[in-house]
Amino acid sequence: MFLQLVANGLVTGSVYAIAAVGVSLVYGILRLVNFAYGDMMAFGALIAYGVDGPLHQSMIVAALAGMAATAALALALDVVLWKPLRARRAGFMSLFLASIGLALVLRQALLLAAGSQPRSYRVNPYRVFVLGSVRLSEQQLIAVAAAAATIVAVGLFLTLTTVGRVLRAMADDRALAAVAGIDVGRATRVAWLISGLLAGLAGVLAALVEYSFDPNFGFQLLLPVFAAVVLGGIGSAYGALAGGLALGVAQEVSTWSGFAGGVNPVYKPVVAFAVLAVALMIRPQGFFGQARVG
Amino acid sequence: MSILSSGSFWAFVGVVAGIYTILALGLQVQFGFAGLLNFGQVAFMAIGAYTMAILVVKEGWSTWLAAPLAVVAAAAGGLFLGLFSLRLRADYFAIVTIAFSEIVRYVATNETSLTGGSQGTIALGPIGTASQYNGQWSRFEGRVQHAFGFSSSDATMLAIVWTVAVVLLALTWLAMRTPWGRVLRAIRDDEDAAASLGKNTFAYKLQALALGAALAGIAGLFYAWEFSFFSPDDFQPLLTFFAWMILLLGGLGRVWAVPVGATVFGFIFAGTRFLNFAPFTWFASDQRAYLRLIIVGLIILLLVLVRPQGLLGNKREMVLE
Amino acid sequence: MTPLLDVQDVVRTFGAVRAVDGASFAVEERSITGLIGPNGAGKSTLFATIAGSLKPDSGRIVFAGARIDGRAAYRVARAGVVRTYQAARVLTRMTVLDNLLLASTGHPGERLTGVLLRPRAASAHERRTLERAHEMLALVRLEAHTHEYAGTLSGGQRKLLDLARVLMLEPSLVLFDEPMAGVSPALRVELLEHILAVRRDRKITFLIVEHDLDFVMQAADRVVVMNEGRVIVVGTPEEARTNEEVVDAYLGKAH
């Protein structure tokens, strides 16, 4: 039972991790805590549904379409919203409030366009794989595999490519990066592109794992994702990864009966916040983040 | 269009605007004067409403004892949140406050024996009975209506809510003119500089958070009395965002901008229910609800983009950064 | 005589960087002590540590016989150690007068309980503070700007406002962070005169971090020279000027 919970936690945690990396990357470049990220995930999941359901394409094609569409949305929003705000030198509060306004617009637009009824991809939820004492559904395995592949890909991108190194340098010290002659505009677009791709992927995977979803589901995932981001030290991509996995496992394992009888599963989201609160009390700058000098 | 000419409809819009005024006034104290990014304001409203209803129904308290205690409970919630989160960076603080408000809502939804759970206050009492917490309040309202000769109970509620709102606005306005308020504004401007002048900035921020929470608690009481029933779904984060929009709409750092923002918001929000002309007629009524929230979101975006100090804000003192 | 401020073996690190690495020195009462050293010597970190905005990793800071290391910044300020900032941290979105009114200690009106329970004491205190504020404004000749927002003042005027505000607090020790940075030559002379006059009339001790060595040599009685987190020389300005280690630290060793 305990191993099963850990496995389930890794599945949830994989989805959190992908989304958390997407939030953290943009934060590192723009200092934006993107409240609309959950709704971008829902957007990706719904686009993929449109390709998977009515168009009868394979799930992989559908997922790729969802990712591409979400990335396009992210880039478009940068042009019409975030760029003007940057030009105005808007600080954290303006950006955060704008992302709340955007979240409202996005989610209601999705509801308007797609309705509030729950949907599912054309997958068989009853195919189960048994690994020792652990049983995982096909979708759960897909989520973990996709997350692992993505994590490796993002890791390679950040360490091996020039743009990736630029993104990391900017997250560490934006002023220095600007002085060093980095094309901030281009780096910003790359960050949005990757963040959008990850939002689309996280949305599709979350929809697969939860089996049925509606336009509201992105928002429900948002707070655990934020918790993962903060846990990992906001702006740190690797921290976000670790934070996501740790949080997913903590949520599931908290319901284990060997753990003081187990937490009532309805309180799983609260467990995420409790972990976050305790972590912040111990290390106010997050677990993988560094205390900034001065 | 008949409902638009009905006095009780407009009285309702006015009551809601008054409740939002009190809620957003709390945010003005916290953010407009002390610079605290509280995104969990709705939690204190919930704490106020639930504390009152639970004490009246379950413990049989008088409304007049339960109500002040509910406000104290909301303030205590603010103190509790502040004690462990005010030392955090502004962005972490904002996230933690949203998380706090969601925890409060989860607890209200799932602790059925305490709160009635997702069914709301109707399930507060023993199974099989529909619980009521506002008997005493209704009698009070009736006496006020009789004493002042108001035409309807809606008009009476309107008068009561706005009387309380105006008193609270005046008290806040006065408080901000004291040396205490001056220290708050100094902290909003530059916390380190205020500390180097010997001000215990943490204590001031804690006080601002708790006072703002108390105001939200009062808003929660009126919300409960106005609707005679509520459930955890009434305290979604959306309500906090409405309060933020009112704050932005009215203006930052000015007490009297709050009722203006709340009234404009009330008309936008209620008014958009009756968009009976194209292109709105292309949508079904449930779709128009989505449209209304899209409009709210667009207004927030527009304000942040073009008028970050709000309609009546004082640009030299407080701009959204 | 025991010194007013005694810094003993203070260490403060940031990760692997030892910004202050065992610094010790003392500041005598009513002296003007200059704290100098090349960039990155650890002066600003040491300043912030004395003022309480940073906690030292180890070491002791004793002020007027009591340890203040590890105390919160506002408590250090209340004990009588007031710091200024390199770019004068005036409250730009408040008026010049408000900036000064904030610099009062033990104001009952600044506490909610005082406002509610002792309104008379609060308004009496407010009147006294207002009088002193106008006095200070006259002293630094900023009366014409009383009701303007401090954000509209020039850099030099902000330094004067900062000085006036610090004096309002009647501190025993002023930690002055680069008072001359960004100040026009005309105002420099004035500022120096103010500092010397204040020391003479009000028994205030100054510890000054300053890059302008001419100013330090003119104003300071004693000079503390830091390099790479350590204090390398303590002496009169003349001793510091001719000390070989100091010259090396500033010019880099010629090997």
PDB file of C-alpha atoms in Angstrom, chain A residues 12 81 86 99 122 151 157 162 200 274 277:
ATOM      1  CA  THR A  12       0.980  13.460  -9.586  1.00  0.00           C
ATOM      2  CA  LEU A  81       0.103  42.119 -22.484  1.00  0.00           C
ATOM      3  CA  ARG A  86       7.552  45.620 -19.150  1.00  0.00           C
ATOM      4  CA  SER A  99      -2.068  37.618 -14.463  1.00  0.00           C
ATOM      5  CA  ARG A 122     -10.289   8.454 -26.050  1.00  0.00           C
ATOM      6  CA  ILE A 151      12.818  16.743 -17.474  1.00  0.00           C
ATOM      7  CA  PHE A 157      18.511  22.466 -22.931  1.00  0.00           C
ATOM      8  CA  THR A 162      23.591  28.889 -25.331  1.00  0.00           C
ATOM      9  CA  GLY A 200       0.295  22.382 -22.728  1.00  0.00           C
ATOM     10  CA  ALA A 274       1.004  22.552   5.024  1.00  0.00           C
ATOM     11  CA  ALA A 277       4.118  26.465   5.248  1.00  0.00           C
TER      12      ALA A 277
END
